[in-house]
PDB file of C-alpha atoms in Angstrom:
ATOM      1  CA  MET A   1      50.309 271.355 220.839  1.00  0.00           C
ATOM      2  CA  LYS A   2      52.652 268.980 218.439  1.00  0.00           C
ATOM      3  CA  PHE A   3      54.807 266.641 220.020  1.00  0.00           C
ATOM      4  CA  MET A   4      57.407 265.195 218.589  1.00  0.00           C
ATOM      5  CA  LYS A   5      57.113 261.363 217.605  1.00  0.00           C
ATOM      6  CA  VAL A   6      60.408 258.742 217.350  1.00  0.00           C
ATOM      7  CA  GLU A   7      60.764 258.631 214.088  1.00  0.00           C
ATOM      8  CA  ASP A   8      60.606 262.530 214.024  1.00  0.00           C
ATOM      9  CA  TYR A   9      64.285 262.519 214.239  1.00  0.00           C
ATOM     10  CA  SER A  10      67.086 259.633 213.163  1.00  0.00           C
ATOM     11  CA  ILE A  11      69.524 258.811 216.336  1.00  0.00           C
ATOM     12  CA  GLU A  12      72.136 260.869 214.852  1.00  0.00           C
ATOM     13  CA  GLU A  13      70.118 263.933 213.888  1.00  0.00           C
ATOM     14  CA  TYR A  14      68.632 263.977 217.816  1.00  0.00           C
ATOM     15  CA  SER A  15      72.012 262.895 219.240  1.00  0.00           C
ATOM     16  CA  LYS A  16      73.646 266.272 216.935  1.00  0.00           C
ATOM     17  CA  LEU A  17      70.485 268.609 219.003  1.00  0.00           C
ATOM     18  CA  GLU A  18      70.996 267.179 222.117  1.00  0.00           C
ATOM     19  CA  LYS A  19      74.985 267.583 222.557  1.00  0.00           C
ATOM     20  CA  LYS A  20      73.922 271.465 220.906  1.00  0.00           C
ATOM     21  CA  ARG A  21      71.739 271.999 224.199  1.00  0.00           C
ATOM     22  CA  LEU A  22      73.899 270.292 226.577  1.00  0.00           C
ATOM     23  CA  GLN A  23      76.539 272.637 225.667  1.00  0.00           C
ATOM     24  CA  GLU A  24      74.612 275.557 226.382  1.00  0.00           C
ATOM     25  CA  THR A  25      72.745 274.197 229.620  1.00  0.00           C
ATOM     26  CA  TYR A  26      75.605 273.244 231.137  1.00  0.00           C
ATOM     27  CA  ALA A  27      77.946 276.360 230.007  1.00  0.00           C
ATOM     28  CA  ASP A  28      79.564 276.203 233.610  1.00  0.00           C
ATOM     29  CA  ILE A  29      80.826 272.324 233.004  1.00  0.00           C
ATOM     30  CA  GLU A  30      83.822 272.023 231.028  1.00  0.00           C
ATOM     31  CA  GLN A  31      82.647 271.008 227.848  1.00  0.00           C
ATOM     32  CA  ASN A  32      85.198 268.492 227.199  1.00  0.00           C
ATOM     33  CA  LYS A  33      83.928 266.477 230.372  1.00  0.00           C
ATOM     34  CA  VAL A  34      80.640 266.719 228.476  1.00  0.00           C
ATOM     35  CA  ILE A  35      81.699 265.506 225.123  1.00  0.00           C
ATOM     36  CA  LEU A  36      83.429 262.658 226.779  1.00  0.00           C
ATOM     37  CA  ALA A  37      80.589 261.231 228.664  1.00  0.00           C
ATOM     38  CA  TYR A  38      78.622 261.737 225.320  1.00  0.00           C
ATOM     39  CA  LYS A  39      81.170 259.769 222.930  1.00  0.00           C
ATOM     40  CA  LEU A  40      81.562 257.282 225.744  1.00  0.00           C
ATOM     41  CA  VAL A  41      77.685 256.286 226.296  1.00  0.00           C
ATOM     42  CA  THR A  42      77.357 256.506 222.009  1.00  0.00           C
ATOM     43  CA  LEU A  43      80.239 254.459 221.525  1.00  0.00           C
ATOM     44  CA  SER A  44      78.945 252.213 223.532  1.00  0.00           C
ATOM     45  CA  SER A  45      75.641 252.302 222.637  1.00  0.00           C
ATOM     46  CA  GLN A  46      76.303 251.305 219.546  1.00  0.00           C
ATOM     47  CA  GLU A  47      78.133 248.919 219.537  1.00  0.00           C
ATOM     48  CA  LYS A  48      75.164 247.390 221.399  1.00  0.00           C
ATOM     49  CA  LYS A  49      77.397 246.406 225.046  1.00  0.00           C
ATOM     50  CA  ILE A  50      74.809 247.755 227.093  1.00  0.00           C
ATOM     51  CA  ALA A  51      72.096 246.050 228.762  1.00  0.00           C
ATOM     52  CA  HIS A  52      71.143 248.300 231.280  1.00  0.00           C
ATOM     53  CA  CYS A  53      72.431 251.888 232.637  1.00  0.00           C
ATOM     54  CA  ASP A  54      73.985 250.556 235.625  1.00  0.00           C
ATOM     55  CA  LEU A  55      76.471 248.775 233.397  1.00  0.00           C
ATOM     56  CA  ILE A  56      77.076 252.358 231.933  1.00  0.00           C
ATOM     57  CA  ILE A  57      77.392 253.979 234.944  1.00  0.00           C
ATOM     58  CA  ASN A  58      80.295 251.151 236.395  1.00  0.00           C
ATOM     59  CA  ARG A  59      82.048 251.412 232.825  1.00  0.00           C
ATOM     60  CA  ASP A  60      84.631 253.413 233.412  1.00  0.00           C
ATOM     61  CA  VAL A  61      84.597 254.979 237.424  1.00  0.00           C
ATOM     62  CA  GLU A  62      87.464 257.238 236.908  1.00  0.00           C
ATOM     63  CA  LYS A  63      85.869 259.239 233.626  1.00  0.00           C
ATOM     64  CA  PHE A  64      81.689 259.148 235.500  1.00  0.00           C
ATOM     65  CA  ARG A  65      83.449 260.238 239.042  1.00  0.00           C
ATOM     66  CA  SER A  66      80.598 263.065 239.336  1.00  0.00           C
ATOM     67  CA  GLY A  67      77.304 262.572 239.966  1.00  0.00           C
ATOM     68  CA  LEU A  68      76.211 265.047 237.052  1.00  0.00           C
ATOM     69  CA  LEU A  69      78.123 263.080 234.211  1.00  0.00           C
ATOM     70  CA  ARG A  70      76.762 259.732 235.419  1.00  0.00           C
ATOM     71  CA  SER A  71      72.940 261.095 235.591  1.00  0.00           C
ATOM     72  CA  LEU A  72      74.581 262.469 231.901  1.00  0.00           C
ATOM     73  CA  ALA A  73      75.341 258.964 230.840  1.00  0.00           C
ATOM     74  CA  ALA A  74      72.007 257.214 232.074  1.00  0.00           C
ATOM     75  CA  LYS A  75      70.167 259.648 230.310  1.00  0.00           C
ATOM     76  CA  PHE A  76      71.732 259.191 226.846  1.00  0.00           C
ATOM     77  CA  ALA A  77      71.587 255.614 226.996  1.00  0.00           C
ATOM     78  CA  ILE A  78      67.792 256.344 227.726  1.00  0.00           C
ATOM     79  CA  TYR A  79      67.457 258.472 224.711  1.00  0.00           C
ATOM     80  CA  GLU A  80      69.323 256.415 222.162  1.00  0.00           C
ATOM     81  CA  ARG A  81      66.681 253.352 223.059  1.00  0.00           C
ATOM     82  CA  TYR A  82      63.601 255.558 223.083  1.00  0.00           C
ATOM     83  CA  VAL A  83      64.468 257.039 219.773  1.00  0.00           C
ATOM     84  CA  ASP A  84      65.603 253.935 218.505  1.00  0.00           C
ATOM     85  CA  GLY A  85      62.290 252.128 219.071  1.00  0.00           C
ATOM     86  CA  ASP A  86      63.364 250.605 222.501  1.00  0.00           C
ATOM     87  CA  LEU A  87      59.922 251.199 224.579  1.00  0.00           C
ATOM     88  CA  ASP A  88      60.106 248.266 226.959  1.00  0.00           C
ATOM     89  CA  TYR A  89      63.763 248.991 227.348  1.00  0.00           C
ATOM     90  CA  ALA A  90      63.349 252.886 228.416  1.00  0.00           C
ATOM     91  CA  ARG A  91      60.361 252.851 230.473  1.00  0.00           C
ATOM     92  CA  GLY A  92      61.862 249.621 232.611  1.00  0.00           C
ATOM     93  CA  ILE A  93      64.156 251.335 234.415  1.00  0.00           C
ATOM     94  CA  SER A  94      62.425 252.730 237.350  1.00  0.00           C
ATOM     95  CA  HIS A  95      65.458 251.357 239.868  1.00  0.00           C
ATOM     96  CA  LEU A  96      67.580 254.053 238.800  1.00  0.00           C
ATOM     97  CA  ASP A  97      64.977 256.918 238.475  1.00  0.00           C
ATOM     98  CA  GLY A  98      66.041 257.477 234.688  1.00  0.00           C
ATOM     99  CA  PHE A  99      62.422 259.074 234.127  1.00  0.00           C
ATOM    100  CA  LEU A 100      63.591 261.394 236.581  1.00  0.00           C
ATOM    101  CA  ILE A 101      66.735 262.314 234.718  1.00  0.00           C
ATOM    102  CA  PHE A 102      65.236 262.685 231.565  1.00  0.00           C
ATOM    103  CA  ASP A 103      62.999 265.060 232.841  1.00  0.00           C
ATOM    104  CA  CYS A 104      65.163 267.218 235.069  1.00  0.00           C
ATOM    105  CA  MET A 105      67.832 267.496 231.874  1.00  0.00           C
ATOM    106  CA  LEU A 106      65.403 269.231 229.890  1.00  0.00           C
ATOM    107  CA  ILE A 107      63.328 271.288 232.374  1.00  0.00           C
ATOM    108  CA  GLY A 108      66.026 274.277 231.831  1.00  0.00           C
ATOM    109  CA  LYS A 109      64.276 274.482 227.963  1.00  0.00           C
ATOM    110  CA  LYS A 110      61.193 274.471 228.165  1.00  0.00           C
ATOM    111  CA  SER A 111      59.986 274.379 224.754  1.00  0.00           C
ATOM    112  CA  LEU A 112      62.178 270.817 224.239  1.00  0.00           C
ATOM    113  CA  SER A 113      60.637 269.908 227.138  1.00  0.00           C
ATOM    114  CA  LYS A 114      56.746 270.456 226.069  1.00  0.00           C
ATOM    115  CA  LYS A 115      57.363 268.037 223.545  1.00  0.00           C
ATOM    116  CA  MET A 116      59.322 265.738 225.237  1.00  0.00           C
ATOM    117  CA  ALA A 117      57.310 265.126 228.218  1.00  0.00           C
ATOM    118  CA  THR A 118      54.888 262.661 226.596  1.00  0.00           C
ATOM    119  CA  TYR A 119      57.772 260.447 225.863  1.00  0.00           C
ATOM    120  CA  PHE A 120      57.236 258.900 229.450  1.00  0.00           C
ATOM    121  CA  ASN A 121      53.351 258.425 230.637  1.00  0.00           C
ATOM    122  CA  LEU A 122      54.857 258.294 233.937  1.00  0.00           C
ATOM    123  CA  GLU A 123      50.158 257.908 235.027  1.00  0.00           C
ATOM    124  CA  ASP A 124      50.564 254.015 233.662  1.00  0.00           C
ATOM    125  CA  ARG A 125      53.471 252.922 236.272  1.00  0.00           C
ATOM    126  CA  PHE A 126      51.707 254.557 239.056  1.00  0.00           C
ATOM    127  CA  THR A 127      51.860 251.254 241.187  1.00  0.00           C
ATOM    128  CA  LYS A 128      51.610 251.468 244.649  1.00  0.00           C
ATOM    129  CA  SER A 129      55.155 250.738 244.994  1.00  0.00           C
ATOM    130  CA  GLU A 130      55.834 254.103 242.823  1.00  0.00           C
ATOM    131  CA  ALA A 131      53.458 256.052 245.191  1.00  0.00           C
ATOM    132  CA  ASN A 132      55.534 255.672 248.126  1.00  0.00           C
ATOM    133  CA  ASN A 133      59.332 256.673 245.996  1.00  0.00           C
ATOM    134  CA  PRO A 134      60.007 260.820 246.030  1.00  0.00           C
ATOM    135  CA  ALA A 135      61.665 260.746 243.092  1.00  0.00           C
ATOM    136  CA  PHE A 136      58.896 258.897 241.006  1.00  0.00           C
ATOM    137  CA  ARG A 137      56.692 261.705 242.891  1.00  0.00           C
ATOM    138  CA  MET A 138      59.200 264.577 241.872  1.00  0.00           C
ATOM    139  CA  GLY A 139      58.659 263.105 238.387  1.00  0.00           C
ATOM    140  CA  LEU A 140      55.343 263.305 237.685  1.00  0.00           C
ATOM    141  CA  LEU A 141      55.048 266.642 239.306  1.00  0.00           C
ATOM    142  CA  LEU A 142      58.291 267.938 237.031  1.00  0.00           C
ATOM    143  CA  LYS A 143      56.200 266.668 233.651  1.00  0.00           C
ATOM    144  CA  TYR A 144      52.745 268.034 235.103  1.00  0.00           C
ATOM    145  CA  TYR A 145      54.677 271.280 235.399  1.00  0.00           C
ATOM    146  CA  ILE A 146      56.068 271.340 231.971  1.00  0.00           C
ATOM    147  CA  LEU A 147      52.868 271.187 230.164  1.00  0.00           C
ATOM    148  CA  GLU A 148      51.010 273.968 233.191  1.00  0.00           C
ATOM    149  CA  ASP A 149      48.835 271.222 234.202  1.00  0.00           C
ATOM    150  CA  ALA A 150      48.011 273.390 237.492  1.00  0.00           C
ATOM    151  CA  LYS A 151      45.270 271.035 238.426  1.00  0.00           C
ATOM    152  CA  ASN A 152      46.928 267.903 238.871  1.00  0.00           C
ATOM    153  CA  SER A 153      50.251 269.658 239.868  1.00  0.00           C
ATOM    154  CA  ARG A 154      48.452 271.515 242.392  1.00  0.00           C
ATOM    155  CA  SER A 155      46.623 268.552 244.312  1.00  0.00           C
ATOM    156  CA  GLU A 156      49.505 266.010 243.773  1.00  0.00           C
ATOM    157  CA  LEU A 157      52.601 268.775 245.182  1.00  0.00           C
ATOM    158  CA  GLN A 158      50.438 269.321 247.588  1.00  0.00           C
ATOM    159  CA  GLN A 159      50.037 265.562 249.133  1.00  0.00           C
ATOM    160  CA  CYS A 160      53.826 265.390 248.158  1.00  0.00           C
ATOM    161  CA  ILE A 161      54.539 267.891 250.398  1.00  0.00           C
ATOM    162  CA  ASN A 162      52.715 266.674 253.479  1.00  0.00           C
ATOM    163  CA  TYR A 163      54.632 263.276 253.274  1.00  0.00           C
ATOM    164  CA  ALA A 164      57.931 264.671 252.412  1.00  0.00           C
ATOM    165  CA  THR A 165      56.978 266.662 256.107  1.00  0.00           C
ATOM    166  CA  SER A 166      55.654 263.777 257.847  1.00  0.00           C
ATOM    167  CA  LYS A 167      57.699 260.336 256.640  1.00  0.00           C
ATOM    168  CA  SER A 168      60.669 259.928 257.384  1.00  0.00           C
ATOM    169  CA  SER A 169      62.045 258.101 254.319  1.00  0.00           C
ATOM    170  CA  TRP A 170      60.768 260.945 252.495  1.00  0.00           C
ATOM    171  CA  LYS A 171      62.868 264.227 254.861  1.00  0.00           C
ATOM    172  CA  ASN A 172      65.659 264.954 252.608  1.00  0.00           C
ATOM    173  CA  TYR A 173      63.237 265.989 249.793  1.00  0.00           C
ATOM    174  CA  ALA A 174      61.303 268.221 251.226  1.00  0.00           C
ATOM    175  CA  GLY A 175      63.551 271.503 250.213  1.00  0.00           C
ATOM    176  CA  TYR A 176      62.934 270.398 246.953  1.00  0.00           C
ATOM    177  CA  PHE A 177      59.276 269.557 246.896  1.00  0.00           C
ATOM    178  CA  LYS A 178      58.576 273.380 248.715  1.00  0.00           C
ATOM    179  CA  LEU A 179      60.673 274.761 245.434  1.00  0.00           C
ATOM    180  CA  LEU A 180      58.167 273.502 243.362  1.00  0.00           C
ATOM    181  CA  LYS A 181      55.700 274.777 244.753  1.00  0.00           C
ATOM    182  CA  LEU A 182      56.656 277.897 245.161  1.00  0.00           C
ATOM    183  CA  LEU A 183      57.328 277.737 241.239  1.00  0.00           C
ATOM    184  CA  VAL A 184      53.499 276.258 240.798  1.00  0.00           C
ATOM    185  CA  GLU A 185      52.239 279.796 242.942  1.00  0.00           C
ATOM    186  CA  GLU A 186      54.541 281.762 241.316  1.00  0.00           C
ATOM    187  CA  SER A 187      55.410 282.833 244.421  1.00  0.00           C
ATOM    188  CA  ARG A 188      57.974 285.802 244.212  1.00  0.00           C
ATOM    189  CA  ASP A 189      58.395 285.850 248.392  1.00  0.00           C
ATOM    190  CA  LEU A 190      61.747 285.990 248.175  1.00  0.00           C
ATOM    191  CA  ALA A 191      62.249 284.714 252.458  1.00  0.00           C
ATOM    192  CA  VAL A 192      59.841 281.841 251.777  1.00  0.00           C
ATOM    193  CA  ILE A 193      62.035 281.156 248.830  1.00  0.00           C
ATOM    194  CA  SER A 194      65.295 281.396 250.837  1.00  0.00           C
ATOM    195  CA  GLU A 195      64.250 278.999 253.302  1.00  0.00           C
ATOM    196  CA  ALA A 196      63.407 276.447 250.793  1.00  0.00           C
ATOM    197  CA  LEU A 197      66.200 276.582 249.162  1.00  0.00           C
ATOM    198  CA  GLY A 198      67.946 275.975 252.512  1.00  0.00           C
ATOM    199  CA  ASP A 199      66.334 272.835 253.529  1.00  0.00           C
ATOM    200  CA  ALA A 200      67.000 271.822 250.042  1.00  0.00           C
ATOM    201  CA  ALA A 201      70.815 272.689 250.511  1.00  0.00           C
ATOM    202  CA  ASP A 202      70.616 270.704 253.493  1.00  0.00           C
ATOM    203  CA  SER A 203      69.469 267.652 251.970  1.00  0.00           C
ATOM    204  CA  PHE A 204      72.034 267.811 249.474  1.00  0.00           C
ATOM    205  CA  LYS A 205      74.783 267.579 252.145  1.00  0.00           C
ATOM    206  CA  LYS A 206      73.375 264.931 253.867  1.00  0.00           C
ATOM    207  CA  LEU A 207      73.202 263.258 250.513  1.00  0.00           C
ATOM    208  CA  LYS A 208      76.534 263.761 249.767  1.00  0.00           C
ATOM    209  CA  LYS A 209      77.669 261.509 252.733  1.00  0.00           C
ATOM    210  CA  GLY A 210      76.659 258.178 251.131  1.00  0.00           C
ATOM    211  CA  SER A 211      79.244 256.256 248.325  1.00  0.00           C
ATOM    212  CA  GLY A 212      78.596 253.839 245.736  1.00  0.00           C
ATOM    213  CA  VAL A 213      77.291 253.345 242.659  1.00  0.00           C
ATOM    214  CA  PHE A 214      73.093 253.942 243.873  1.00  0.00           C
ATOM    215  CA  SER A 215      74.788 256.857 245.670  1.00  0.00           C
ATOM    216  CA  GLY A 216      76.050 258.218 242.824  1.00  0.00           C
ATOM    217  CA  LEU A 217      72.865 258.286 240.531  1.00  0.00           C
ATOM    218  CA  LEU A 218      71.066 260.221 243.216  1.00  0.00           C
ATOM    219  CA  GLU A 219      73.757 262.436 243.797  1.00  0.00           C
ATOM    220  CA  GLY A 220      73.568 263.044 240.132  1.00  0.00           C
ATOM    221  CA  MET A 221      69.136 263.143 240.779  1.00  0.00           C
ATOM    222  CA  TYR A 222      70.465 265.954 243.234  1.00  0.00           C
ATOM    223  CA  ASP A 223      72.673 267.899 240.859  1.00  0.00           C
ATOM    224  CA  LEU A 224      70.165 268.080 238.154  1.00  0.00           C
ATOM    225  CA  TRP A 225      67.177 268.978 240.498  1.00  0.00           C
ATOM    226  CA  THR A 226      69.019 272.312 242.152  1.00  0.00           C
ATOM    227  CA  ILE A 227      69.933 272.971 238.443  1.00  0.00           C
ATOM    228  CA  ALA A 228      66.354 272.459 236.806  1.00  0.00           C
ATOM    229  CA  PHE A 229      65.171 274.939 239.540  1.00  0.00           C
ATOM    230  CA  LEU A 230      67.761 277.551 239.519  1.00  0.00           C
ATOM    231  CA  ASN A 231      66.780 277.389 235.329  1.00  0.00           C
ATOM    232  CA  LEU A 232      63.043 277.819 236.757  1.00  0.00           C
ATOM    233  CA  PHE A 233      64.199 280.543 238.908  1.00  0.00           C
ATOM    234  CA  LYS A 234      66.255 282.660 236.742  1.00  0.00           C
ATOM    235  CA  GLU A 235      63.671 281.846 233.558  1.00  0.00           C
ATOM    236  CA  ASN A 236      60.780 283.570 235.856  1.00  0.00           C
ATOM    237  CA  GLY A 237      63.438 286.377 236.334  1.00  0.00           C
ATOM    238  CA  ILE A 238      64.204 285.335 240.366  1.00  0.00           C
ATOM    239  CA  ASP A 239      67.421 285.941 242.004  1.00  0.00           C
ATOM    240  CA  VAL A 240      68.674 284.534 244.223  1.00  0.00           C
ATOM    241  CA  ASP A 241      71.834 284.439 246.248  1.00  0.00           C
ATOM    242  CA  LEU A 242      73.131 281.033 246.748  1.00  0.00           C
ATOM    243  CA  GLY A 243      76.852 281.884 248.059  1.00  0.00           C
ATOM    244  CA  LYS A 244      74.572 281.703 251.230  1.00  0.00           C
ATOM    245  CA  TYR A 245      73.653 278.027 250.751  1.00  0.00           C
ATOM    246  CA  ASP A 246      76.239 275.088 251.025  1.00  0.00           C
ATOM    247  CA  PHE A 247      75.683 273.776 247.315  1.00  0.00           C
ATOM    248  CA  PRO A 248      78.946 272.609 245.604  1.00  0.00           C
ATOM    249  CA  LYS A 249      80.974 275.556 244.342  1.00  0.00           C
ATOM    250  CA  GLU A 250      81.053 274.501 241.171  1.00  0.00           C
ATOM    251  CA  LEU A 251      77.616 272.894 240.658  1.00  0.00           C
ATOM    252  CA  VAL A 252      76.252 276.738 241.313  1.00  0.00           C
ATOM    253  CA  SER A 253      78.634 278.744 239.876  1.00  0.00           C
ATOM    254  CA  GLY A 254      76.879 279.986 236.881  1.00  0.00           C
ATOM    255  CA  TYR A 255      73.828 281.111 239.226  1.00  0.00           C
ATOM    256  CA  LEU A 256      76.267 282.950 242.151  1.00  0.00           C
ATOM    257  CA  SER A 257      75.263 286.359 242.727  1.00  0.00           C
ATOM    258  CA  GLU A 258      78.914 289.083 241.182  1.00  0.00           C
TER     259      GLU A 258
END
């Protein structure tokens, strides 16, 4: 497998590729919103006014009201700093779970995902603190899944599911870990998949009650998790009726049954 290196693309070339991919992947989002988010972040990055992702998130509350757009903004900053060779910056944002946003955005396009999955060496950051962070662990699992690393995926996944069903701080992640387990096991049991989707939708609904910038970022993270898993089920030929779950209609409109 040939992995993409930083020098393989200029920022301009990679930005064009990424913008095109976003428009294709998120066809259900108004195109002008995606382009707006892209332009705002690109402009800020070029002007060297961005010190941290959280500055982007706060840069224009009205334009980044949607959690998904806030996540897009954070991701573009990570991309452009990374492609520009600023590795310390790209790896130093665990407080914003930027690595997870990165993985989730790519998971809908597996061929590109595999090339890019090594951008963040998550294993090197597996500290005691991160080991207890469900968002970090999900990012690690998504990387294993993208690279088809079944051995690591299965052992890590079981431990995460145990945490998600026993630790109070992990409870709202249980549905998403269960969905990933079903994908790893290549399950086609619609009843079990339906139950896991119901758990994920409940988690999503509880999260939406939060407020503030951090809640907005988590909202975007859950948006991306949901889209990532729906893309994967669709890719595996599994059709699920999302109409009976309490996901936001604007988020899942492209997946609703006729």
